[in-house]
mmCIF file of C-alpha atoms in Angstrom:
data_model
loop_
_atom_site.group_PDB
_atom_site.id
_atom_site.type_symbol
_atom_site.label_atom_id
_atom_site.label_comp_id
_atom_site.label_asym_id
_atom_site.label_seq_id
_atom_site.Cartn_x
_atom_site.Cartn_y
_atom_site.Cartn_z
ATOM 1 C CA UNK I 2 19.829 117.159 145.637
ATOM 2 C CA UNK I 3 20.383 120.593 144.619
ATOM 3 C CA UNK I 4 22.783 123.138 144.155
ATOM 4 C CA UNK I 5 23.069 126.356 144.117
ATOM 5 C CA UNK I 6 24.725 128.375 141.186
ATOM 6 C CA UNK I 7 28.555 130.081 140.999
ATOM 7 C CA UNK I 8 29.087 132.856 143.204
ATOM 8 C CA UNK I 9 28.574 135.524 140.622
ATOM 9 C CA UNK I 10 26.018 134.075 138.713
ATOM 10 C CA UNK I 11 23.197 136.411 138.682
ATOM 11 C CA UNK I 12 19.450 135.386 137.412
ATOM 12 C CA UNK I 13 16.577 133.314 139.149
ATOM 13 C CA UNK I 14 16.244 129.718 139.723
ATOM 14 C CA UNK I 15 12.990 126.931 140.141
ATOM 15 C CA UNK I 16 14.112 123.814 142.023
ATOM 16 C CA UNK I 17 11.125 121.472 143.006
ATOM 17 C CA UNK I 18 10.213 120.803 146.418
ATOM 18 C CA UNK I 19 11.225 116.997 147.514
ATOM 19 C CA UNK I 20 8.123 114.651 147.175
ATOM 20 C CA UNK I 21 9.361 111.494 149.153
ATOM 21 C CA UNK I 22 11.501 111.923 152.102
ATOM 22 C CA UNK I 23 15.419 111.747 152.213
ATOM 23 C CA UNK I 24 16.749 108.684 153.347
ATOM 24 C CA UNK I 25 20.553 108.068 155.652
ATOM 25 C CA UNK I 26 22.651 105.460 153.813
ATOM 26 C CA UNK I 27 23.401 102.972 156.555
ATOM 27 C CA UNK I 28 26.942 102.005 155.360
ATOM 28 C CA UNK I 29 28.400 105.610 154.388
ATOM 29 C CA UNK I 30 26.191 107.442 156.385
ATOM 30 C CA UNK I 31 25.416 110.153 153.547
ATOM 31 C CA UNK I 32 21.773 111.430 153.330
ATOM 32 C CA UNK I 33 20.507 110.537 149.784
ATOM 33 C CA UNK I 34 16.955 110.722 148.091
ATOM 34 C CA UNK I 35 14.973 108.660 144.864
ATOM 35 C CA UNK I 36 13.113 111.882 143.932
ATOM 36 C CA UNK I 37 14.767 112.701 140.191
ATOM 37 C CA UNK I 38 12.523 116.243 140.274
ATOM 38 C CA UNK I 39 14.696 117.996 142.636
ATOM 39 C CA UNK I 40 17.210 117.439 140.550
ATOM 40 C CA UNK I 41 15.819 119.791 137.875
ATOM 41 C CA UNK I 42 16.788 123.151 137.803
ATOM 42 C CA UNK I 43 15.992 125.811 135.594
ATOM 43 C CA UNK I 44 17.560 129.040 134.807
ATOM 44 C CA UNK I 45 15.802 132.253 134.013
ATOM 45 C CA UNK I 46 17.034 135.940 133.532
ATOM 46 C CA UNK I 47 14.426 137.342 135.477
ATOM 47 C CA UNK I 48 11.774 136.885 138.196
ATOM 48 C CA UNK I 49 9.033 137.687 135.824
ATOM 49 C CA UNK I 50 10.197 134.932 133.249
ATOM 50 C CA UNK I 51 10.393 132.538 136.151
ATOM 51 C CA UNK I 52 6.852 133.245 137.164
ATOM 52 C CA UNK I 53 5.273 133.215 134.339
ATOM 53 C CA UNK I 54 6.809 130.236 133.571
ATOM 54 C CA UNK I 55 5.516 128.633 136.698
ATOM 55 C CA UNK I 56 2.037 129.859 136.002
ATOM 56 C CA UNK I 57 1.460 128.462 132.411
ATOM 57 C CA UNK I 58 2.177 125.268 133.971
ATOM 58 C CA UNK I 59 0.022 125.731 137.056
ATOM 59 C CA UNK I 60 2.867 125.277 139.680
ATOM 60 C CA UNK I 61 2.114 126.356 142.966
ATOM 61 C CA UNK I 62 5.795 128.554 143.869
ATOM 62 C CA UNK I 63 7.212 130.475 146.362
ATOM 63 C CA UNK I 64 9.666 133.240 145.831
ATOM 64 C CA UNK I 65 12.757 133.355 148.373
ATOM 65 C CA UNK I 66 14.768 136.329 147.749
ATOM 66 C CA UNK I 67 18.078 137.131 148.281
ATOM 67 C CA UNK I 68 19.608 137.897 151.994
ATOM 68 C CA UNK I 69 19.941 141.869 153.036
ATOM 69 C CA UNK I 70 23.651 143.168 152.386
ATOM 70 C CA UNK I 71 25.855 142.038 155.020
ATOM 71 C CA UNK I 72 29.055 144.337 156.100
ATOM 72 C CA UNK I 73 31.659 142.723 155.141
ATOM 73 C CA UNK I 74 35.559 143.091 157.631
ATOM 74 C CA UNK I 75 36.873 145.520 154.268
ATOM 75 C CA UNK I 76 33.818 147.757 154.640
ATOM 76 C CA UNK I 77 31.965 146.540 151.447
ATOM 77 C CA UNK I 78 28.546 145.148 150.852
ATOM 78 C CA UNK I 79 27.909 141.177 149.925
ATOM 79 C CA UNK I 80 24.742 139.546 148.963
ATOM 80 C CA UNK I 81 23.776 136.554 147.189
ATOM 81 C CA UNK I 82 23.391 137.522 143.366
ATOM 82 C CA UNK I 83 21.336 134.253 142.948
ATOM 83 C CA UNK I 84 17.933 134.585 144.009
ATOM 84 C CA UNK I 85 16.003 131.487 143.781
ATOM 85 C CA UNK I 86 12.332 130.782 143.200
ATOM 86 C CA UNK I 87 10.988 127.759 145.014
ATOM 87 C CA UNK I 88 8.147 125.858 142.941
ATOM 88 C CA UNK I 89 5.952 123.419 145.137
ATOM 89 C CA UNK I 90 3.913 120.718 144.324
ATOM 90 C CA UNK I 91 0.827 120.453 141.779
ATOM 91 C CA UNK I 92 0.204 117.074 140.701
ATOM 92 C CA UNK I 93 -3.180 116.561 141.701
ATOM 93 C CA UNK I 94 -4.465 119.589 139.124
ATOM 94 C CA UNK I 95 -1.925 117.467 136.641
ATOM 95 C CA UNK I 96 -3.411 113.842 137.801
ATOM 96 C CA UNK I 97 -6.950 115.073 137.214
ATOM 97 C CA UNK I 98 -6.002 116.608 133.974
ATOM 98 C CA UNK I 99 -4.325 113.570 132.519
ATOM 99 C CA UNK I 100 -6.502 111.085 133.980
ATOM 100 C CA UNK I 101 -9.383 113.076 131.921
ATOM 101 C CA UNK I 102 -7.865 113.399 128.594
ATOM 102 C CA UNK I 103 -7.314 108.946 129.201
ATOM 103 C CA UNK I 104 -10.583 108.841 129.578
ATOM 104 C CA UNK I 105 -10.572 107.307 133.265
ATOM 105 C CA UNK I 106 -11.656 110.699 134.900
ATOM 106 C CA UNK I 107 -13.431 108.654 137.160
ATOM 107 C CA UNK I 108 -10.390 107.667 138.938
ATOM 108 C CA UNK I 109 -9.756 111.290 140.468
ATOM 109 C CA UNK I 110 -10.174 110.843 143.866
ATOM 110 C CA UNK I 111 -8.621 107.439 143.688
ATOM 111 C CA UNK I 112 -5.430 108.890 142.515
ATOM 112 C CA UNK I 113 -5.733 111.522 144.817
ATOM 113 C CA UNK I 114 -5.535 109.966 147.648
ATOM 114 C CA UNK I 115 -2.831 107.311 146.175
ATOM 115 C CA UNK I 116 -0.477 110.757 145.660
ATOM 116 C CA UNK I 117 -1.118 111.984 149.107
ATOM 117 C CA UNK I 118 -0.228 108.542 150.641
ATOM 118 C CA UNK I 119 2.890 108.413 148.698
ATOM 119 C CA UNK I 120 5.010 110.663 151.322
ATOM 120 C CA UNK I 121 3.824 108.214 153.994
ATOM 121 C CA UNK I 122 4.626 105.150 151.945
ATOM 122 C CA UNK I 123 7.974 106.560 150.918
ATOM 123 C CA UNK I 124 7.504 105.837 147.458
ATOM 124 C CA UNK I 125 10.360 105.024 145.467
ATOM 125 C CA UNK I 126 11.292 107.230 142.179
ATOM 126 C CA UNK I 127 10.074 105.943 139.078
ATOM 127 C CA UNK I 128 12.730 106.362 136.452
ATOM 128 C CA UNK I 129 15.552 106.112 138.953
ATOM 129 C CA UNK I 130 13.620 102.670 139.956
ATOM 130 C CA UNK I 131 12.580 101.009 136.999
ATOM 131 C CA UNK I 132 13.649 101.045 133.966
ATOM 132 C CA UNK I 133 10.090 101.268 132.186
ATOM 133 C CA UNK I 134 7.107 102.427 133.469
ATOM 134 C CA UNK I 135 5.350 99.028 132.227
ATOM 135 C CA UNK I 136 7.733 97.240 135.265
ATOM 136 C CA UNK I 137 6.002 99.442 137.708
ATOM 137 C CA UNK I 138 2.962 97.245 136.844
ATOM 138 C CA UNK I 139 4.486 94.103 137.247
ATOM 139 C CA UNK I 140 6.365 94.785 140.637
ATOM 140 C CA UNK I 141 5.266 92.699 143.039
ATOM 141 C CA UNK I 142 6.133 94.453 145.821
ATOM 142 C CA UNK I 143 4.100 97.658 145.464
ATOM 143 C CA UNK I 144 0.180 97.717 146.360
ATOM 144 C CA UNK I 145 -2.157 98.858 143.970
ATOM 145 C CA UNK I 146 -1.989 103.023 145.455
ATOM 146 C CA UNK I 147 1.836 102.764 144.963
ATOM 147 C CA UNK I 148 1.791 101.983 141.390
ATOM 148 C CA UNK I 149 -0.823 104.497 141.219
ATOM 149 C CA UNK I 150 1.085 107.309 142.685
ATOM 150 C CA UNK I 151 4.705 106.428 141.599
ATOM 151 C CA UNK I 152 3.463 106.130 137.444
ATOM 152 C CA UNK I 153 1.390 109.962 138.004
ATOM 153 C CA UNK I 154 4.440 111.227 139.199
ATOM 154 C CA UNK I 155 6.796 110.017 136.781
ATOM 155 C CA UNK I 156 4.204 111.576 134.383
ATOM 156 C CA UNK I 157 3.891 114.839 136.137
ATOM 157 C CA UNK I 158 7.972 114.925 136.024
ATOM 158 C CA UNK I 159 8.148 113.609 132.114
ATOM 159 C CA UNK I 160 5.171 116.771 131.549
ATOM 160 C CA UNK I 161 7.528 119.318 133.377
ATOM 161 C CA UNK I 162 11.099 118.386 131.739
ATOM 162 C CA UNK I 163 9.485 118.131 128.160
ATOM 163 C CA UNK I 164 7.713 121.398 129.191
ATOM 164 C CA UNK I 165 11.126 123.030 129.532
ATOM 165 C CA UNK I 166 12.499 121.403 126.793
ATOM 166 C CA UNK I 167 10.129 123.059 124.877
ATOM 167 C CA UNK I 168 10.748 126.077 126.719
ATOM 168 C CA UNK I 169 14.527 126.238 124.241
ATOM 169 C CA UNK I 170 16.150 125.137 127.468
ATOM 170 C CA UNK I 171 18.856 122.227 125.933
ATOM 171 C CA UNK I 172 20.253 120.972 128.661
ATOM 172 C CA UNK I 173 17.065 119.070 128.975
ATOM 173 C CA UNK I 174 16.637 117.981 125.852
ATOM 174 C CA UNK I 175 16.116 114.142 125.507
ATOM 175 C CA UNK I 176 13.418 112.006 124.299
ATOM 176 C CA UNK I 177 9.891 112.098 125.630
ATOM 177 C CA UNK I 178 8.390 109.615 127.963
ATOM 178 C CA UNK I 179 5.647 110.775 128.818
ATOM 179 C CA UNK I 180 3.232 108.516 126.462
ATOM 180 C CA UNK I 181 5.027 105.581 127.494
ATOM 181 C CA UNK I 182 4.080 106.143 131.399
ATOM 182 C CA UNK I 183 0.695 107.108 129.919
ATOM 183 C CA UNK I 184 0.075 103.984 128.246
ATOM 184 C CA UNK I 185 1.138 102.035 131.649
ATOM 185 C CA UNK I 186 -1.449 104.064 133.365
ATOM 186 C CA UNK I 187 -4.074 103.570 131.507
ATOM 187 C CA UNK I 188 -2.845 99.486 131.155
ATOM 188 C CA UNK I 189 -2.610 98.851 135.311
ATOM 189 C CA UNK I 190 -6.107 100.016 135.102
ATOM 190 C CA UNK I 191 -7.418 97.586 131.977
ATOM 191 C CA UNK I 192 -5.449 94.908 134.814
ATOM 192 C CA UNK I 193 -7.452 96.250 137.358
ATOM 193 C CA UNK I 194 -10.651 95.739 135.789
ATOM 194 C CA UNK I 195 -9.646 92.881 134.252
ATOM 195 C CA UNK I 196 -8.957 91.386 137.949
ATOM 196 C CA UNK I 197 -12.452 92.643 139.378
ATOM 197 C CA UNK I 198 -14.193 91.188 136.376
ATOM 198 C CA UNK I 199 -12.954 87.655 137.137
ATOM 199 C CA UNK I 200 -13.705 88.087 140.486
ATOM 200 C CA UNK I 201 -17.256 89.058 139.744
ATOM 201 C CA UNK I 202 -17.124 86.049 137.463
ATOM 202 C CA UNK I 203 -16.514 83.871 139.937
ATOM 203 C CA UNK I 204 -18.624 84.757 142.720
ATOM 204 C CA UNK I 205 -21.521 84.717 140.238
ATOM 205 C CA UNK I 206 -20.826 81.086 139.661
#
């Protein structure tokens, strides 16, 4: 979840839309969510910074400004002095990308439609689910468009933290992983054509 900043904090900030839907723990009864993203917030000075920000990285955003001034019982004017801009979804242009520079471009679609199932199939959050993206392979439990879907977004969420990292923003500075969920994308596919290789095998014989 989110939160929004002190009460006289002034400046712009991008919080990611929620990709999987929010979930109501059965025993506490609290609402809680597997999607690390919208737990990333960044902090710019201005609107402009924040923008241009989202447009090198090809985010799709929405600005939401700040209420009108409200009359307050003393007489005096109150706003919110945090104005927040809303950055949506773009991980097919980032699936396509990636899956082009790994050479396995002709997987678009596929992983298209794996990412647009993944609301539906209430995907679980990568990093907050596994501890490396190579187990994502080897989970039994998923179907073939669910490891698809949950490894491109873990990538598309390693590309945007390191992007702000590199941005001089420290507070999410840590270690890459975004070749490590690269390399497990491009090894569930050598296991997928691996596995339709023996099957071809065997019908031939």
């Amino acid at each position: 979840m989110t939160t929004s900043g002190k009460a006289r904090t002034k400046g712009w900030r991008l919080v990611f839309e929620r990709r999987t839907a929010p979930f109501i723990e059965p025993l506490m009864g609290y609402t809680g969510g597997d999607d690390t993203l919208t737990q990333v917030e960044l902090s710019f000075p201005t609107l402009q910074s924040a923008i241009r920000y989202a447009e090198r990285q090809g985010l799709t955003y929405m600005v939401q400004t700040p209420p009108p001034r409200q009359k307050t019982g003393n007489g005096r004017s109150q706003r919110a002095d945090e104005k927040q801009a809303y950055v949506g979804k773009s991980t097919h242009a980032f699936s396509d990308a990636t899956l082009d520079r790994l050479g396995l471009a002709a997987l678009q679609e596929t992983y298209g439609r794996a990412l647009d199932g993944a609301v539906n199939r209430n995907d679980p959050s990568g990093p907050e689910s596994w501890t490396t993206p190579m187990k994502v392979i080897s989970d039994p439990k998923l179907t073939l468009e669910a490891k698809r879907a949950i490894l491109m977004n873990w990538a598309w969420t390693e590309y945007l933290i390191d992007q702000a990292t590199n941005e001089g923003m420290p507070e999410n500075d840590r270690p890459s992983r975004l070749y490590e969920v690269e390399q497990a994308l491009l090894a569930l596919e050598r296991e997928v054509a691996d596995d339709r290789d023996d099957s071809d095998t065997r019908k031939a014989a």
